[in-house]
Short mmCIF file of C-alpha atoms in Angstrom, two decimals:
data_model
loop_
_atom_site.label_atom_id
_atom_site.label_comp_id
_atom_site.label_asym_id
_atom_site.label_seq_id
_atom_site.Cartn_x
_atom_site.Cartn_y
_atom_site.Cartn_z
CA MET A 18 0.00 0.00 0.00
CA THR A 19 1.00 3.64 -0.47
CA LEU A 20 0.05 6.42 1.93
CA ASN A 21 -2.14 9.16 0.49
CA ASN A 22 -1.16 12.82 0.82
CA ASN A 23 -3.85 13.62 3.39
CA ASP A 24 -2.56 10.89 5.69
CA LYS A 25 1.03 12.01 5.15
CA ASP A 26 0.21 15.59 6.17
CA ARG A 27 -1.72 14.48 9.25
CA PHE A 28 0.96 12.01 10.33
CA LEU A 29 3.64 14.68 10.00
CA ASN A 30 1.69 17.24 12.03
CA GLU A 31 1.14 14.69 14.78
CA LEU A 32 4.83 13.79 14.77
CA ILE A 33 5.74 17.47 15.09
CA ASP A 34 3.58 17.69 18.22
CA TYR A 35 5.36 14.62 19.60
CA LEU A 36 8.81 16.06 18.87
CA SER A 37 7.88 19.33 20.56
CA ILE A 38 8.00 17.60 23.95
CA PRO A 39 11.57 17.84 25.35
CA SER A 40 11.64 14.33 26.84
CA VAL A 41 15.30 14.37 27.91
CA SER A 42 15.79 11.38 30.20
CA THR A 43 19.23 12.17 31.59
CA ASP A 44 18.26 15.50 33.22
CA ASP A 45 15.78 15.67 36.13
CA ALA A 46 14.84 19.19 35.03
CA PHE A 47 12.84 17.53 32.23
CA LYS A 48 10.98 15.06 34.45
CA ASP A 49 7.56 16.64 33.82
CA GLU A 50 8.22 16.58 30.06
CA ILE A 51 9.10 12.89 30.24
CA ILE A 52 5.74 12.19 31.89
CA LYS A 53 4.03 14.33 29.26
CA ALA A 54 5.72 12.36 26.47
CA ALA A 55 4.71 9.04 28.04
CA HIS A 56 1.04 10.09 28.12
CA PHE A 57 1.26 11.49 24.59
CA THR A 58 2.51 8.07 23.47
CA LYS A 59 -0.32 6.33 25.30
CA ASP A 60 -2.95 8.68 23.82
CA ALA A 61 -1.51 8.15 20.33
CA PHE A 62 -1.98 4.39 20.73
CA ILE A 63 -5.56 4.93 21.86
CA GLU A 64 -6.25 7.13 18.83
CA ALA A 65 -4.70 4.47 16.59
CA GLY A 66 -7.14 1.89 17.96
CA ALA A 67 -5.16 -0.14 20.50
CA GLU A 68 -7.52 -2.08 22.79
CA GLU A 69 -5.33 -1.90 25.88
CA THR A 70 -2.98 0.93 26.83
CA ARG A 71 -1.33 1.89 30.10
CA VAL A 72 1.48 3.97 31.51
CA VAL A 73 3.50 1.87 33.94
CA GLU A 74 5.33 3.69 36.71
CA THR A 75 8.89 2.58 37.54
CA LYS A 76 11.60 3.77 39.92
CA GLY A 77 12.63 6.03 37.07
CA HIS A 78 10.71 7.08 33.97
CA PRO A 79 7.41 5.45 32.90
CA ILE A 80 6.98 2.62 30.42
CA VAL A 81 4.11 2.69 27.93
CA VAL A 82 2.48 -0.66 27.16
CA ALA A 83 -0.19 -1.10 24.47
CA HIS A 84 -1.85 -4.13 22.92
CA SER A 85 -3.87 -4.68 19.78
CA SER A 86 -5.03 -8.03 18.46
CA THR A 87 -7.55 -9.32 15.95
CA ASP A 88 -6.62 -12.93 16.72
CA ASP A 89 -4.64 -14.04 19.77
CA ASN A 90 -3.72 -17.26 17.96
CA LEU A 91 -1.57 -15.31 15.48
CA PRO A 92 2.15 -15.03 16.21
CA ARG A 93 2.57 -12.18 18.66
CA VAL A 94 4.93 -9.38 17.67
CA LEU A 95 6.49 -7.30 20.44
CA VAL A 96 7.44 -3.82 19.22
CA TYR A 97 10.10 -2.08 21.28
CA GLY A 98 11.04 1.60 21.10
CA HIS A 99 11.72 4.63 23.28
CA TYR A 100 10.21 8.09 23.67
CA ASP A 101 13.13 9.65 25.57
CA VAL A 102 15.76 11.68 23.74
CA GLN A 103 19.34 12.83 24.11
CA PRO A 104 20.09 16.28 25.55
CA ALA A 105 20.11 18.96 22.86
CA ASP A 106 23.44 20.45 23.98
CA PRO A 107 25.24 22.31 22.60
CA ILE A 108 22.08 24.25 21.77
CA GLU A 109 24.01 27.12 20.19
CA LEU A 110 25.00 24.82 17.32
CA TRP A 111 21.39 24.19 16.30
CA ASP A 112 19.92 26.22 13.46
CA GLN A 113 16.71 26.58 15.49
CA ASP A 114 15.20 25.55 18.82
CA PRO A 115 15.71 21.74 18.98
CA PHE A 116 12.19 21.31 20.36
CA LEU A 117 10.44 23.58 17.89
CA PRO A 118 10.46 21.20 14.88
CA VAL A 119 10.79 22.60 11.38
CA VAL A 120 10.44 20.88 8.02
CA LYS A 121 13.04 21.72 5.39
CA ASN A 122 14.69 19.92 2.49
CA GLY A 123 12.38 16.93 2.92
CA ARG A 124 13.29 16.44 6.58
CA VAL A 125 11.79 17.17 9.96
CA VAL A 126 14.48 18.75 12.11
CA ALA A 127 14.23 18.28 15.89
CA ARG A 128 15.87 16.39 18.74
CA GLY A 129 14.51 12.85 18.77
CA SER A 130 13.22 12.96 15.21
CA ALA A 131 15.22 9.91 14.07
CA ASP A 132 16.20 8.58 17.50
CA ASP A 133 13.63 7.37 18.28
CA LYS A 134 10.32 9.25 18.31
CA GLY A 135 9.97 9.35 14.55
CA GLN A 136 10.54 5.61 14.28
CA VAL A 137 8.20 4.85 17.20
CA TYR A 138 5.51 6.94 15.55
CA MET A 139 5.81 4.92 12.35
CA HIS A 140 4.58 1.89 14.30
CA ILE A 141 1.71 3.83 15.84
CA LYS A 142 0.52 5.03 12.42
CA ALA A 143 0.99 1.55 10.93
CA LEU A 144 -1.29 0.22 13.67
CA GLU A 145 -3.91 2.82 12.72
CA TYR A 146 -3.85 1.50 9.16
CA LEU A 147 -4.07 -2.12 10.26
CA LYS A 148 -7.12 -1.33 12.37
CA LYS A 149 -8.92 0.68 9.72
CA ASN A 150 -8.33 -1.96 7.04
CA ASN A 151 -8.99 -5.01 9.23
CA ILE A 152 -5.57 -6.53 8.60
CA PRO A 153 -5.08 -9.44 11.04
CA HIS A 154 -2.44 -8.81 13.69
CA ASN A 155 -1.41 -9.53 17.26
CA ILE A 156 0.92 -6.80 18.56
CA LEU A 157 2.23 -5.79 21.96
CA PHE A 158 4.02 -2.45 22.19
CA LEU A 159 6.71 -1.72 24.79
CA ILE A 160 7.87 1.91 24.64
CA GLU A 161 10.24 3.08 27.37
CA GLY A 162 11.61 6.41 28.58
CA GLU A 163 15.12 5.48 29.67
CA GLU A 164 16.92 4.06 26.62
CA GLU A 165 19.29 7.00 26.43
CA ILE A 166 20.47 6.33 30.00
CA GLY A 167 20.89 2.57 29.66
CA SER A 168 17.34 1.34 30.40
CA PRO A 169 17.97 0.75 34.13
CA ASN A 170 14.31 0.06 34.99
CA LEU A 171 13.21 -1.78 31.87
CA ALA A 172 15.16 -4.94 32.65
CA PRO A 173 13.39 -5.55 35.99
CA PHE A 174 10.05 -4.86 34.33
CA ILE A 175 10.71 -7.43 31.59
CA ILE A 176 11.90 -10.05 34.07
CA ASP A 177 8.91 -9.48 36.35
CA ASN A 178 6.44 -9.55 33.45
CA ASN A 179 7.95 -12.35 31.42
CA ASP A 180 4.62 -14.14 30.91
CA VAL A 181 2.74 -10.98 29.98
CA LEU A 182 5.38 -10.04 27.41
CA ALA A 183 5.62 -13.52 25.85
CA CYS A 184 5.99 -13.16 22.09
CA ASP A 185 7.14 -14.90 18.93
CA ILE A 186 8.94 -12.03 17.17
CA ILE A 187 10.46 -8.79 18.46
CA LEU A 188 10.44 -5.84 16.07
CA VAL A 189 12.69 -2.84 16.75
CA SER A 190 12.99 0.36 14.71
CA ASP A 191 15.86 2.19 16.41
CA THR A 192 18.61 1.56 13.89
CA SER A 193 19.57 2.80 10.45
CA MET A 194 19.94 1.53 6.90
CA ILE A 195 22.54 2.09 4.22
CA SER A 196 20.54 4.48 2.03
CA PRO A 197 17.13 4.90 0.36
CA GLN A 198 18.64 3.23 -2.70
CA ASN A 199 20.09 0.38 -0.65
CA PRO A 200 17.69 -0.71 2.12
CA SER A 201 19.16 -2.92 4.82
CA ILE A 202 18.35 -4.76 8.02
CA THR A 203 20.74 -4.66 10.98
CA THR A 204 21.93 -8.10 12.07
CA SER A 205 24.52 -7.10 14.67
CA ILE A 206 24.86 -4.31 17.22
CA ARG A 207 27.79 -3.47 19.45
CA GLY A 208 27.69 -3.51 23.23
CA LEU A 209 28.75 -0.70 25.52
CA SER A 210 30.84 0.03 28.59
CA TYR A 211 30.56 3.63 29.78
CA LEU A 212 32.84 5.11 32.44
CA GLU A 213 33.52 8.45 34.08
CA ILE A 214 37.03 9.28 35.28
CA LYS A 215 37.76 11.85 37.98
CA VAL A 216 41.31 12.92 38.73
CA THR A 217 41.88 15.10 41.81
CA GLY A 218 45.04 16.99 42.68
CA PRO A 219 45.17 19.77 45.29
CA ASN A 220 42.16 20.40 47.54
CA ARG A 221 41.26 23.61 45.68
CA ASP A 222 42.01 25.50 42.46
CA LEU A 223 45.41 27.14 42.76
CA HIS A 224 47.16 30.17 41.26
CA SER A 225 49.09 28.71 38.33
CA GLY A 226 51.93 31.15 38.86
CA THR A 227 52.39 30.52 42.55
CA TYR A 228 52.01 26.73 42.39
CA GLY A 229 52.65 25.83 38.74
CA GLY A 230 55.59 23.48 38.32
CA ALA A 231 55.45 22.26 41.92
CA VAL A 232 51.97 20.71 42.16
CA ALA A 233 50.58 18.11 39.76
CA ASN A 234 47.99 19.47 37.35
CA PRO A 235 45.01 17.05 37.18
CA ALA A 236 44.15 18.15 33.64
CA ILE A 237 47.63 17.22 32.43
CA GLU A 238 47.67 13.93 34.34
CA LEU A 239 44.23 12.99 33.04
CA SER A 240 45.36 13.79 29.49
CA LYS A 241 48.34 11.46 29.93
CA ILE A 242 46.08 8.68 31.19
CA LEU A 243 43.63 9.07 28.30
CA ALA A 244 46.48 9.14 25.77
CA GLN A 245 47.65 5.73 27.01
CA LEU A 246 44.31 4.01 26.36
CA LYS A 247 45.10 3.48 22.66
CA ASP A 248 48.38 2.71 20.91
CA GLU A 249 49.84 4.01 17.66
CA ARG A 250 48.04 1.25 15.71
CA GLY A 251 44.65 2.32 17.02
CA ARG A 252 44.27 -0.65 19.36
CA VAL A 253 42.88 -0.33 22.86
CA THR A 254 45.63 -1.01 25.40
CA ILE A 255 43.47 -2.33 28.27
CA PRO A 256 44.90 -5.77 29.15
CA GLY A 257 42.56 -8.54 28.02
CA PHE A 258 40.36 -6.17 26.01
CA TYR A 259 40.50 -8.32 22.85
CA ASP A 260 40.55 -11.74 24.54
CA ASP A 261 36.99 -12.69 23.60
CA VAL A 262 36.68 -10.86 20.29
CA ILE A 263 35.61 -13.21 17.49
CA GLU A 264 37.71 -12.75 14.35
CA LEU A 265 35.70 -12.95 11.15
CA SER A 266 37.03 -14.97 8.24
CA GLN A 267 38.30 -13.26 5.11
CA VAL A 268 35.16 -14.45 3.31
CA GLU A 269 32.91 -12.85 5.95
CA ARG A 270 34.96 -9.66 5.89
CA GLY A 271 34.69 -9.62 2.11
CA LYS A 272 30.91 -9.81 2.28
CA LEU A 273 30.81 -6.95 4.76
CA ASN A 274 33.04 -4.74 2.61
CA ALA A 275 31.00 -5.54 -0.50
CA ARG A 276 28.08 -3.44 0.77
CA PRO A 277 27.69 -0.01 -0.87
CA PHE A 278 29.98 2.50 0.80
CA ASP A 279 31.53 5.67 -0.58
CA LEU A 280 34.56 6.61 1.53
CA SER A 281 34.99 9.94 -0.26
CA HIS A 282 31.41 10.93 0.50
CA TYR A 283 31.85 9.73 4.08
CA LYS A 284 34.85 12.03 4.60
CA LYS A 285 33.23 14.94 2.78
CA ASP A 286 30.04 14.64 4.84
CA LEU A 287 32.09 14.76 8.06
CA ASP A 288 34.47 17.44 6.73
CA ILE A 289 37.56 15.37 7.53
CA LYS A 290 40.60 14.76 5.37
CA GLU A 291 41.24 11.19 6.43
CA VAL A 292 39.73 8.39 8.49
CA THR A 293 41.54 6.61 11.27
CA GLY A 294 41.18 3.57 13.50
CA GLU A 295 42.53 0.11 14.15
CA ALA A 296 45.20 -0.76 11.60
CA SER A 297 44.47 -3.38 8.92
CA TYR A 298 40.70 -2.88 9.10
CA THR A 299 38.38 -0.89 6.84
CA THR A 300 35.99 1.82 8.01
CA LEU A 301 33.04 -0.57 7.76
CA GLU A 302 34.91 -3.15 9.82
CA ARG A 303 36.05 -0.61 12.41
CA THR A 304 32.46 0.51 13.05
CA GLY A 305 30.78 -2.86 12.74
CA ILE A 306 32.86 -5.88 13.76
CA ARG A 307 35.65 -4.34 15.84
CA PRO A 308 35.49 -2.90 19.37
CA SER A 309 36.46 0.72 19.98
CA LEU A 310 37.17 3.30 22.68
CA ASP A 311 36.31 6.99 22.61
CA ILE A 312 36.42 10.03 24.88
CA ASN A 313 32.89 11.45 25.00
CA GLY A 314 33.64 14.49 27.12
CA ILE A 315 36.55 16.09 28.98
CA TRP A 316 36.56 19.12 31.26
CA SER A 317 38.66 20.89 33.90
CA GLY A 318 39.57 24.29 35.26
CA TYR A 319 38.32 27.54 33.81
CA THR A 320 36.38 27.32 30.53
CA GLY A 321 34.60 30.68 30.50
CA LYS A 322 35.37 33.72 28.39
CA GLY A 323 38.72 35.38 28.67
CA SER A 324 41.50 34.07 30.88
CA LYS A 325 41.82 32.86 34.44
CA THR A 326 45.20 31.49 35.41
CA VAL A 327 44.33 28.53 37.61
CA LEU A 328 45.86 25.17 38.29
CA PRO A 329 42.64 23.15 38.56
CA SER A 330 41.81 20.91 41.47
CA ILE A 331 39.84 18.40 39.42
CA ALA A 332 39.77 17.02 35.86
CA GLN A 333 37.11 14.69 34.54
CA ALA A 334 36.33 12.70 31.42
CA LYS A 335 33.65 10.38 30.11
CA VAL A 336 34.85 7.34 28.17
CA SER A 337 32.82 4.79 26.22
CA MET A 338 33.87 1.46 24.77
CA ARG A 339 31.84 -0.22 22.04
CA LEU A 340 31.99 -4.00 22.24
CA VAL A 341 31.43 -6.77 19.71
CA ALA A 342 30.03 -10.28 19.82
CA ASN A 343 31.35 -12.47 22.66
CA GLN A 344 32.68 -9.55 24.68
CA ASN A 345 30.97 -9.02 28.05
CA HIS A 346 30.40 -5.45 29.18
CA GLU A 347 30.81 -6.29 32.88
CA ASP A 348 34.15 -8.01 32.21
CA ILE A 349 35.41 -5.13 30.06
CA THR A 350 34.28 -2.55 32.62
CA ARG A 351 36.15 -4.38 35.38
CA LYS A 352 39.33 -4.62 33.30
CA ALA A 353 39.10 -0.97 32.23
CA LYS A 354 38.63 0.33 35.77
CA THR A 355 41.62 -1.65 37.02
CA TYR A 356 43.89 -0.52 34.19
CA ILE A 357 42.88 3.15 34.21
CA THR A 358 43.36 3.32 37.98
CA SER A 359 46.84 1.82 37.62
CA LEU A 360 47.89 4.60 35.24
CA ALA A 361 47.44 7.39 37.79
CA PRO A 362 50.66 8.70 39.42
CA ARG A 363 50.92 9.15 43.20
CA THR A 364 50.69 12.92 42.77
CA VAL A 365 46.92 12.70 42.14
CA LYS A 366 43.91 10.68 43.26
CA ILE A 367 41.74 8.88 40.72
CA LYS A 368 38.19 7.55 40.77
CA VAL A 369 36.67 5.52 37.93
CA GLU A 370 32.89 5.22 38.05
CA GLU A 371 30.70 2.96 35.91
CA HIS A 372 27.65 4.61 34.35
CA HIS A 373 25.94 1.90 32.33
CA GLY A 374 26.65 -0.93 29.95
CA ALA A 375 25.09 -3.15 27.33
CA GLN A 376 25.84 -6.53 25.86
CA PRO A 377 26.43 -6.88 22.11
CA ALA A 378 23.84 -8.84 20.15
CA MET A 379 23.57 -10.73 16.88
CA MET A 380 20.45 -11.64 14.88
CA SER A 381 20.14 -14.52 12.42
CA VAL A 382 19.03 -13.97 8.83
CA ASP A 383 17.48 -17.45 9.00
CA ASN A 384 14.92 -16.48 11.63
CA PHE A 385 11.24 -16.39 10.70
CA GLY A 386 10.92 -12.70 11.56
CA TYR A 387 13.87 -11.71 9.38
CA ARG A 388 12.38 -13.55 6.40
CA ILE A 389 9.07 -11.72 6.86
CA ALA A 390 10.90 -8.38 7.04
CA ASP A 391 12.93 -9.29 3.96
CA LYS A 392 9.71 -9.84 1.99
CA ALA A 393 8.21 -6.59 3.30
CA PHE A 394 11.18 -4.61 1.99
CA GLN A 395 10.91 -6.33 -1.38
CA ASP A 396 7.24 -5.33 -1.60
CA VAL A 397 7.76 -1.67 -0.68
CA TRP A 398 11.29 -0.91 -1.90
CA GLY A 399 11.41 -3.24 -4.87
CA LYS A 400 14.64 -4.94 -3.77
CA ARG A 401 15.98 -7.22 -1.07
CA PRO A 402 17.49 -5.54 2.00
CA LEU A 403 21.15 -6.17 2.77
CA PRO A 404 22.12 -7.56 6.20
CA THR A 405 24.43 -5.08 7.94
CA TYR A 406 26.38 -4.52 11.15
CA GLU A 407 25.45 -1.53 13.34
CA GLY A 408 28.12 0.37 15.25
CA GLY A 409 25.79 1.68 17.94
CA SER A 410 24.27 -0.05 20.94
CA LEU A 411 20.75 -1.01 22.01
CA PRO A 412 21.14 -2.00 25.66
CA ILE A 413 17.90 -3.93 25.87
CA VAL A 414 18.21 -6.20 22.80
CA SER A 415 20.35 -8.88 24.43
CA LEU A 416 17.97 -9.00 27.41
CA LEU A 417 14.97 -9.30 25.10
CA GLN A 418 16.67 -12.20 23.36
CA GLU A 419 17.52 -13.86 26.67
CA GLN A 420 14.12 -13.39 28.32
CA LEU A 421 11.63 -13.53 25.44
CA THR A 422 12.85 -14.78 22.05
CA GLU A 423 15.95 -14.92 19.86
CA ASP A 424 13.84 -13.82 16.89
CA VAL A 425 14.62 -10.10 16.99
CA VAL A 426 14.35 -8.00 13.84
CA LEU A 427 16.15 -4.64 13.81
CA MET A 428 14.17 -2.95 11.06
CA GLY A 429 15.35 0.64 11.34
CA PHE A 430 14.86 3.50 8.90
CA GLY A 431 17.47 6.03 9.98
CA LEU A 432 20.22 7.34 7.72
CA ASP A 433 23.78 8.48 8.42
CA GLU A 434 22.79 12.05 7.59
CA ASP A 435 20.18 12.10 10.37
CA ARG A 436 22.80 13.45 12.82
CA ILE A 437 21.45 11.51 15.79
CA HIS A 438 22.94 12.65 19.13
CA SER A 439 24.23 15.77 17.33
CA PRO A 440 22.92 19.29 16.71
CA ASN A 441 20.35 19.56 13.91
CA GLU A 442 19.16 15.96 14.20
CA SER A 443 16.58 15.24 11.51
CA PHE A 444 14.54 12.45 9.97
CA SER A 445 13.84 12.00 6.28
CA LEU A 446 10.12 12.27 5.47
CA GLU A 447 10.65 9.71 2.72
CA MET A 448 11.96 7.25 5.29
CA PHE A 449 9.16 8.12 7.72
CA TYR A 450 6.44 7.38 5.18
CA LYS A 451 8.15 4.38 3.61
CA GLY A 452 8.84 3.05 7.08
CA ILE A 453 5.12 3.06 7.85
CA GLU A 454 4.40 1.28 4.56
CA THR A 455 7.11 -1.32 5.25
CA ILE A 456 5.76 -2.03 8.74
CA ILE A 457 2.27 -2.52 7.31
CA ALA A 458 3.72 -4.88 4.69
CA PHE A 459 5.47 -6.80 7.49
CA TYR A 460 2.18 -7.62 9.21
CA ASN A 461 0.43 -8.35 5.94
CA ASN A 462 3.15 -10.81 4.93
CA LEU A 463 3.16 -12.33 8.41
CA PHE A 464 -0.53 -13.09 8.14
CA ILE A 465 -0.20 -14.41 4.58
CA SER A 466 2.66 -16.69 5.64
CA ILE A 467 0.71 -18.15 8.56
CA LYS A 468 -2.42 -18.54 6.45
CA THR A 469 -0.48 -20.30 3.67
CA ASN A 470 1.19 -22.68 6.12
CA ASN A 471 -2.16 -23.56 7.66
CA GLU A 472 -3.81 -24.41 4.33
#
């Protein structure tokens, strides 16, 4: 099916209202907005025709659960997504208010547009179509408000409600695809270990003239520590970091590198002259099948306008490590904390704190759900989707596989140019509308497949 223009306009206006809610999960200042977004999500499901909807309170942010079924004997699909968004900082780098969405150049620009409100809303609008056209389905929706902070309260909810959430297929739209010309389905996502490092020197900021050269500068010592976390070949130096990494064969690496990828465009889009990373691996391999380590933030001393000659008391940094199949985030976190602590000289004190982590996950192209999604893409896009590796993390996927079913389909519709987690995040309207059509085709093909097998 193809959406008509009236539906497209209405869906877009509703999405703009959704994106206008600053549902930032990491900052308590936005707590009321988080609650507002949860109830907006619930109301949208009601408007779409879901029979059961509720907002579930947790120790943190609420979870929205909705259910719609024409036949409980059909395979149940659990749709997971999240309504919380990343902070908009640095706001001064946005072309407009990040929570006053604008549409330009075929995109809706706002924080959360691609990650993940726009993709959640595709499923809500697809449900509306299924209901209006009496397409058989059995769907349970699980939309949380803490994905951007590691989903700390979703795991207990899933474990405690294992029977209620029982399903046959899990469908997630929180990933990306290669391009509109080359649709793809993600079959692997990296795990995550996220740390914060605090280095303390003197008990207060000091005059850099009076004390400089005699007292250790925490900013300098922290810089030295961070510089030792990777070697000249781009490899992480934490002892045991690569112990459990599975090495792909040359055949498997060849298949990965055969996917469409324009390195020149990649560099031009990022305004960089050259790429970097672990030696002997391509860009696609470095972001898909290899683990990595990055500094996400670093701060110390005086950072305001003008000058202030201080020797800072404290220096801090946030560090994340992306992990691949067979690595365990708890093991890597333990090894990283031990190693980083050992690098600090006696002239300073160091504290390494764990924020959150996630296990890596892999999905099989032989699963029933993947085959249904493959057919849906063929119907809507006119070609088969390519299986791809995703560099990002979805903390909850491995738990969903462990607690509910291995049959997880990561059917995302984001693009590299969406700028998720960055200023001027946006979501292609083409992908938004085609995403809805593809989701509808998924349920239609699911029903046809079951009906055919039963005849």
